[in-house]
GROMACS .gro file of N, CA and C in nm:
model
  330
    1UNK      N    1  -5.239  10.107  -7.264
    1UNK     CA    2  -5.143  10.149  -7.201
    1UNK      C    3  -5.157  10.214  -7.071
    2UNK      N    4  -5.269  10.240  -6.958
    2UNK     CA    5  -5.308  10.372  -6.900
    2UNK      C    6  -5.291  10.207  -6.738
    3UNK      N    7  -5.370  10.143  -6.815
    3UNK     CA    8  -5.341  10.105  -6.767
    3UNK      C    9  -5.236   9.949  -6.639
    4UNK      N   10  -5.139  10.005  -6.703
    4UNK     CA   11  -4.972   9.902  -6.708
    4UNK      C   12  -4.947  10.019  -6.712
    5UNK      N   13  -4.952  10.156  -6.640
    5UNK     CA   14  -4.908  10.236  -6.685
    5UNK      C   15  -4.817  10.235  -6.485
    6UNK      N   16  -4.715  10.252  -6.463
    6UNK     CA   17  -4.753  10.283  -6.367
    6UNK      C   18  -4.599  10.406  -6.241
    7UNK      N   19  -4.756  10.440  -6.103
    7UNK     CA   20  -4.657  10.590  -6.144
    7UNK      C   21  -4.507  10.605  -5.958
    8UNK      N   22  -4.548  10.440  -5.932
    8UNK     CA   23  -4.465  10.451  -5.764
    8UNK      C   24  -4.224  10.455  -5.859
    9UNK      N   25  -4.256  10.450  -5.972
    9UNK     CA   26  -4.093  10.429  -6.001
    9UNK      C   27  -4.036  10.520  -6.048
   10UNK      N   28  -4.001  10.605  -5.946
   10UNK     CA   29  -3.932  10.703  -5.850
   10UNK      C   30  -3.796  10.695  -5.797
   11UNK      N   31  -3.722  10.783  -5.827
   11UNK     CA   32  -3.551  10.737  -5.825
   11UNK      C   33  -3.485  10.713  -5.837
   12UNK      N   34  -3.396  10.733  -5.848
   12UNK     CA   35  -3.211  10.682  -5.918
   12UNK      C   36  -3.202  10.521  -5.967
   13UNK      N   37  -3.290  10.460  -5.981
   13UNK     CA   38  -3.268  10.335  -5.955
   13UNK      C   39  -3.328  10.282  -6.088
   14UNK      N   40  -3.425  10.371  -6.084
   14UNK     CA   41  -3.531  10.407  -6.247
   14UNK      C   42  -3.494  10.475  -6.350
   15UNK      N   43  -3.309  10.488  -6.278
   15UNK     CA   44  -3.294  10.642  -6.381
   15UNK      C   45  -3.225  10.610  -6.561
   16UNK      N   46  -3.287  10.639  -6.689
   16UNK     CA   47  -3.295  10.522  -6.790
   16UNK      C   48  -3.169  10.664  -6.817
   17UNK      N   49  -2.988  10.633  -6.812
   17UNK     CA   50  -2.901  10.597  -6.790
   17UNK      C   51  -2.855  10.518  -6.928
   18UNK      N   52  -2.870  10.470  -6.991
   18UNK     CA   53  -2.877  10.447  -7.136
   18UNK      C   54  -2.869  10.522  -7.261
   19UNK      N   55  -2.949  10.548  -7.216
   19UNK     CA   56  -3.049  10.711  -7.326
   19UNK      C   57  -3.005  10.773  -7.310
   20UNK      N   58  -2.982  10.899  -7.191
   20UNK     CA   59  -2.905  10.966  -7.154
   20UNK      C   60  -2.808  11.026  -7.194
   21UNK      N   61  -2.719  10.878  -7.190
   21UNK     CA   62  -2.534  10.897  -7.257
   21UNK      C   63  -2.581  10.857  -7.380
   22UNK      N   64  -2.686  10.830  -7.455
   22UNK     CA   65  -2.676  10.776  -7.639
   22UNK      C   66  -2.689  10.949  -7.610
   23UNK      N   67  -2.836  10.994  -7.572
   23UNK     CA   68  -2.841  11.160  -7.655
   23UNK      C   69  -2.670  11.252  -7.609
   24UNK      N   70  -2.591  11.254  -7.550
   24UNK     CA   71  -2.482  11.248  -7.541
   24UNK      C   72  -2.417  11.282  -7.651
   25UNK      N   73  -2.386  11.120  -7.637
   25UNK     CA   74  -2.317  11.087  -7.761
   25UNK      C   75  -2.344  11.149  -7.889
   26UNK      N   76  -2.506  11.126  -7.918
   26UNK     CA   77  -2.538  11.199  -8.035
   26UNK      C   78  -2.565  11.332  -8.053
   27UNK      N   79  -2.560  11.443  -7.953
   27UNK     CA   80  -2.580  11.582  -7.907
   27UNK      C   81  -2.389  11.611  -7.937
   28UNK      N   82  -2.312  11.530  -7.880
   28UNK     CA   83  -2.151  11.553  -7.996
   28UNK      C   84  -2.147  11.516  -8.168
   29UNK      N   85  -2.137  11.397  -8.131
   29UNK     CA   86  -2.203  11.437  -8.311
   29UNK      C   87  -2.202  11.534  -8.426
   30UNK      N   88  -2.328  11.495  -8.383
   30UNK     CA   89  -2.358  11.660  -8.402
   30UNK      C   90  -2.299  11.749  -8.400
   31UNK      N   91  -2.196  11.792  -8.349
   31UNK     CA   92  -2.167  11.939  -8.260
   31UNK      C   93  -1.962  11.904  -8.374
   32UNK      N   94  -1.965  11.784  -8.430
   32UNK     CA   95  -1.855  11.747  -8.464
   32UNK      C   96  -1.671  11.844  -8.317
   33UNK      N   97  -1.766  11.677  -8.240
   33UNK     CA   98  -1.675  11.685  -8.131
   33UNK      C   99  -1.708  11.556  -8.044
   34UNK      N  100  -1.554  11.533  -7.990
   34UNK     CA  101  -1.603  11.396  -7.899
   34UNK      C  102  -1.671  11.369  -7.759
   35UNK      N  103  -1.692  11.234  -7.825
   35UNK     CA  104  -1.808  11.291  -7.683
   35UNK      C  105  -1.718  11.206  -7.529
   36UNK      N  106  -1.868  11.254  -7.540
   36UNK     CA  107  -1.832  11.293  -7.309
   36UNK      C  108  -1.760  11.095  -7.252
   37UNK      N  109  -1.670  11.164  -7.171
   37UNK     CA  110  -1.608  11.023  -7.089
   37UNK      C  111  -1.809  11.013  -7.051
   38UNK      N  112  -1.793  10.893  -7.010
   38UNK     CA  113  -1.849  10.903  -6.984
   38UNK      C  114  -1.869  10.755  -6.784
   39UNK      N  115  -1.846  10.831  -6.685
   39UNK     CA  116  -1.850  10.700  -6.637
   39UNK      C  117  -1.910  10.573  -6.658
   40UNK      N  118  -1.847  10.504  -6.555
   40UNK     CA  119  -1.843  10.404  -6.592
   40UNK      C  120  -1.947  10.312  -6.425
   41UNK      N  121  -2.077  10.249  -6.396
   41UNK     CA  122  -2.160  10.208  -6.391
   41UNK      C  123  -2.067  10.140  -6.157
   42UNK      N  124  -2.076  10.219  -6.066
   42UNK     CA  125  -2.016  10.093  -5.977
   42UNK      C  126  -2.127   9.996  -6.019
   43UNK      N  127  -1.999   9.863  -6.014
   43UNK     CA  128  -1.979   9.733  -6.039
   43UNK      C  129  -1.918   9.630  -5.875
   44UNK      N  130  -2.036   9.596  -5.763
   44UNK     CA  131  -2.056   9.530  -5.727
   44UNK      C  132  -2.006   9.422  -5.687
   45UNK      N  133  -1.924   9.345  -5.682
   45UNK     CA  134  -1.817   9.278  -5.711
   45UNK      C  135  -1.835   9.136  -5.667
   46UNK      N  136  -1.867   9.013  -5.741
   46UNK     CA  137  -2.014   8.919  -5.696
   46UNK      C  138  -1.902   8.809  -5.671
   47UNK      N  139  -2.038   8.688  -5.547
   47UNK     CA  140  -1.938   8.610  -5.518
   47UNK      C  141  -1.925   8.470  -5.623
   48UNK      N  142  -1.834   8.408  -5.591
   48UNK     CA  143  -1.850   8.305  -5.690
   48UNK      C  144  -1.837   8.248  -5.659
   49UNK      N  145  -1.946   8.106  -5.676
   49UNK     CA  146  -1.990   8.003  -5.671
   49UNK      C  147  -1.970   7.899  -5.786
   50UNK      N  148  -1.932   7.834  -5.668
   50UNK     CA  149  -1.888   7.653  -5.760
   50UNK      C  150  -2.053   7.598  -5.825
   51UNK      N  151  -2.119   7.568  -5.934
   51UNK     CA  152  -2.202   7.495  -5.938
   51UNK      C  153  -2.186   7.399  -5.871
   52UNK      N  154  -2.054   7.320  -5.925
   52UNK     CA  155  -2.106   7.118  -5.934
   52UNK      C  156  -2.087   7.108  -5.762
   53UNK      N  157  -2.012   7.210  -5.661
   53UNK     CA  158  -1.981   7.206  -5.521
   53UNK      C  159  -2.130   7.221  -5.477
   54UNK      N  160  -2.222   7.332  -5.504
   54UNK     CA  161  -2.351   7.293  -5.449
   54UNK      C  162  -2.426   7.197  -5.460
   55UNK      N  163  -2.417   7.211  -5.612
   55UNK     CA  164  -2.547   7.126  -5.621
   55UNK      C  165  -2.489   6.954  -5.639
   56UNK      N  166  -2.350   6.914  -5.556
   56UNK     CA  167  -2.347   6.841  -5.475
   56UNK      C  168  -2.400   6.835  -5.322
   57UNK      N  169  -2.388   6.977  -5.272
   57UNK     CA  170  -2.425   6.991  -5.126
   57UNK      C  171  -2.568   6.961  -5.108
   58UNK      N  172  -2.627   7.014  -5.194
   58UNK     CA  173  -2.732   7.007  -5.237
   58UNK      C  174  -2.812   6.908  -5.170
   59UNK      N  175  -2.793   6.827  -5.305
   59UNK     CA  176  -2.786   6.603  -5.304
   59UNK      C  177  -2.770   6.587  -5.195
   60UNK      N  178  -2.675   6.619  -5.131
   60UNK     CA  179  -2.633   6.545  -4.982
   60UNK      C  180  -2.719   6.644  -4.895
   61UNK      N  181  -2.771   6.807  -4.857
   61UNK     CA  182  -2.869   6.741  -4.818
   61UNK      C  183  -2.980   6.668  -4.798
   62UNK      N  184  -3.014   6.700  -4.945
   62UNK     CA  185  -3.176   6.653  -5.016
   62UNK      C  186  -3.171   6.457  -4.927
   63UNK      N  187  -3.094   6.389  -4.923
   63UNK     CA  188  -3.070   6.261  -4.935
   63UNK      C  189  -3.108   6.192  -4.728
   64UNK      N  190  -2.968   6.349  -4.679
   64UNK     CA  191  -3.018   6.328  -4.539
   64UNK      C  192  -3.133   6.352  -4.516
   65UNK      N  193  -3.149   6.432  -4.502
   65UNK     CA  194  -3.337   6.448  -4.533
   65UNK      C  195  -3.402   6.368  -4.534
   66UNK      N  196  -3.432   6.292  -4.633
   66UNK     CA  197  -3.517   6.198  -4.628
   66UNK      C  198  -3.425   6.035  -4.613
   67UNK      N  199  -3.293   6.036  -4.511
   67UNK     CA  200  -3.245   5.950  -4.436
   67UNK      C  201  -3.120   5.802  -4.492
   68UNK      N  202  -3.099   5.897  -4.657
   68UNK     CA  203  -3.128   5.763  -4.750
   68UNK      C  204  -2.877   5.830  -4.749
   69UNK      N  205  -2.804   5.737  -4.815
   69UNK     CA  206  -2.697   5.795  -4.791
   69UNK      C  207  -2.697   5.867  -4.779
   70UNK      N  208  -2.579   5.997  -4.795
   70UNK     CA  209  -2.558   6.110  -4.876
   70UNK      C  210  -2.478   6.110  -4.965
   71UNK      N  211  -2.342   5.988  -4.997
   71UNK     CA  212  -2.271   6.038  -5.015
   71UNK      C  213  -2.272   6.095  -5.213
   72UNK      N  214  -2.240   6.113  -5.285
   72UNK     CA  215  -2.176   6.154  -5.380
   72UNK      C  216  -2.118   6.076  -5.460
   73UNK      N  217  -2.038   6.005  -5.518
   73UNK     CA  218  -1.950   5.977  -5.607
   73UNK      C  219  -2.001   6.003  -5.751
   74UNK      N  220  -1.889   5.998  -5.827
   74UNK     CA  221  -1.818   6.052  -5.986
   74UNK      C  222  -1.894   5.989  -6.030
   75UNK      N  223  -1.921   5.979  -6.105
   75UNK     CA  224  -2.016   5.873  -6.277
   75UNK      C  225  -1.926   5.803  -6.368
   76UNK      N  226  -1.893   5.701  -6.347
   76UNK     CA  227  -1.765   5.652  -6.466
   76UNK      C  228  -1.827   5.737  -6.582
   77UNK      N  229  -1.763   5.781  -6.673
   77UNK     CA  230  -1.750   5.792  -6.803
   77UNK      C  231  -1.795   5.698  -6.896
   78UNK      N  232  -1.820   5.738  -6.972
   78UNK     CA  233  -1.885   5.658  -7.009
   78UNK      C  234  -1.815   5.647  -7.228
   79UNK      N  235  -1.780   5.568  -7.290
   79UNK     CA  236  -1.625   5.523  -7.381
   79UNK      C  237  -1.778   5.448  -7.473
   80UNK      N  238  -1.817   5.533  -7.644
   80UNK     CA  239  -1.824   5.478  -7.690
   80UNK      C  240  -1.813   5.401  -7.723
   81UNK      N  241  -1.847   5.308  -7.811
   81UNK     CA  242  -1.783   5.142  -7.912
   81UNK      C  243  -1.834   5.138  -8.022
   82UNK      N  244  -1.720   5.181  -8.084
   82UNK     CA  245  -1.743   5.188  -8.257
   82UNK      C  246  -1.823   5.034  -8.304
   83UNK      N  247  -1.949   5.037  -8.315
   83UNK     CA  248  -1.939   4.937  -8.358
   83UNK      C  249  -1.960   4.896  -8.562
   84UNK      N  250  -1.925   4.725  -8.560
   84UNK     CA  251  -1.840   4.698  -8.706
   84UNK      C  252  -1.977   4.786  -8.745
   85UNK      N  253  -1.903   4.847  -8.865
   85UNK     CA  254  -2.098   4.876  -9.032
   85UNK      C  255  -2.070   4.688  -9.088
   86UNK      N  256  -2.293   4.720  -9.121
   86UNK     CA  257  -2.290   4.591  -9.147
   86UNK      C  258  -2.275   4.575  -9.265
   87UNK      N  259  -2.303   4.460  -9.259
   87UNK     CA  260  -2.278   4.370  -9.443
   87UNK      C  261  -2.405   4.416  -9.488
   88UNK      N  262  -2.429   4.443  -9.575
   88UNK     CA  263  -2.504   4.454  -9.654
   88UNK      C  264  -2.504   4.306  -9.787
   89UNK      N  265  -2.642   4.151  -9.715
   89UNK     CA  266  -2.606   4.061  -9.836
   89UNK      C  267  -2.647   4.070  -9.985
   90UNK      N  268  -2.667   3.985 -10.081
   90UNK     CA  269  -2.606   3.975 -10.229
   90UNK      C  270  -2.781   3.915 -10.190
   91UNK      N  271  -2.921   4.077 -10.279
   91UNK     CA  272  -3.017   3.945 -10.317
   91UNK      C  273  -3.001   3.839 -10.352
   92UNK      N  274  -3.078   3.738 -10.356
   92UNK     CA  275  -3.108   3.680 -10.388
   92UNK      C  276  -3.215   3.628 -10.431
   93UNK      N  277  -3.200   3.566 -10.628
   93UNK     CA  278  -3.263   3.528 -10.719
   93UNK      C  279  -3.344   3.390 -10.689
   94UNK      N  280  -3.501   3.489 -10.741
   94UNK     CA  281  -3.562   3.279 -10.691
   94UNK      C  282  -3.576   3.215 -10.849
   95UNK      N  283  -3.598   3.091 -10.793
   95UNK     CA  284  -3.655   3.042 -10.955
   95UNK      C  285  -3.703   3.094 -11.045
   96UNK      N  286  -3.799   3.135 -11.020
   96UNK     CA  287  -3.923   3.207 -11.169
   96UNK      C  288  -3.813   3.350 -11.245
   97UNK      N  289  -3.770   3.386 -11.139
   97UNK     CA  290  -3.742   3.499 -11.137
   97UNK      C  291  -3.562   3.485 -11.268
   98UNK      N  292  -3.497   3.366 -11.246
   98UNK     CA  293  -3.447   3.301 -11.277
   98UNK      C  294  -3.375   3.250 -11.419
   99UNK      N  295  -3.512   3.194 -11.411
   99UNK     CA  296  -3.611   3.143 -11.539
   99UNK      C  297  -3.644   3.233 -11.626
  100UNK      N  298  -3.709   3.348 -11.563
  100UNK     CA  299  -3.688   3.415 -11.683
  100UNK      C  300  -3.634   3.499 -11.792
  101UNK      N  301  -3.496   3.552 -11.666
  101UNK     CA  302  -3.404   3.558 -11.711
  101UNK      C  303  -3.295   3.472 -11.847
  102UNK      N  304  -3.391   3.366 -11.798
  102UNK     CA  305  -3.285   3.272 -11.917
  102UNK      C  306  -3.344   3.248 -12.011
  103UNK      N  307  -3.554   3.218 -12.003
  103UNK     CA  308  -3.586   3.167 -12.050
  103UNK      C  309  -3.606   3.322 -12.250
  104UNK      N  310  -3.584   3.473 -12.244
  104UNK     CA  311  -3.546   3.563 -12.293
  104UNK      C  312  -3.430   3.568 -12.374
  105UNK      N  313  -3.352   3.423 -12.356
  105UNK     CA  314  -3.179   3.419 -12.452
  105UNK      C  315  -3.170   3.288 -12.564
  106UNK      N  316  -3.169   3.359 -12.675
  106UNK     CA  317  -3.132   3.212 -12.770
  106UNK      C  318  -3.012   3.108 -12.741
  107UNK      N  319  -3.082   3.060 -12.730
  107UNK     CA  320  -2.986   2.863 -12.746
  107UNK      C  321  -2.868   2.907 -12.800
  108UNK      N  322  -2.756   2.870 -12.762
  108UNK     CA  323  -2.668   2.918 -12.874
  108UNK      C  324  -2.611   2.778 -12.979
  109UNK      N  325  -2.584   2.833 -13.089
  109UNK     CA  326  -2.564   2.707 -13.217
  109UNK      C  327  -2.395   2.666 -13.163
  110UNK      N  328  -2.378   2.559 -13.212
  110UNK     CA  329  -2.347   2.499 -13.169
  110UNK      C  330  -2.192   2.441 -13.304
   0.00000   0.00000   0.00000
């Protein structure tokens, strides 16, 4: 454990706010009072990226760097064709099997 411990993880960005907030909520429940209102962390607005556009641009750049035609075209959509159900054929009896079936019968009396 000691070899995996780091002492340089000090500062506000390494503060465990979840554990602190949970401790405050537990303490409030013990004292039968409303939990404190906690501040939401400031969220930075992120940049939305169109993944398909980024992929197409990356493919075009890669092809252009290789000297290939850099046009990217949409692939045609494949439609699955239904295959007709296969019909099973009746098993054919061999002459020996047919003879065995008929040999165990009694001849008809007229």
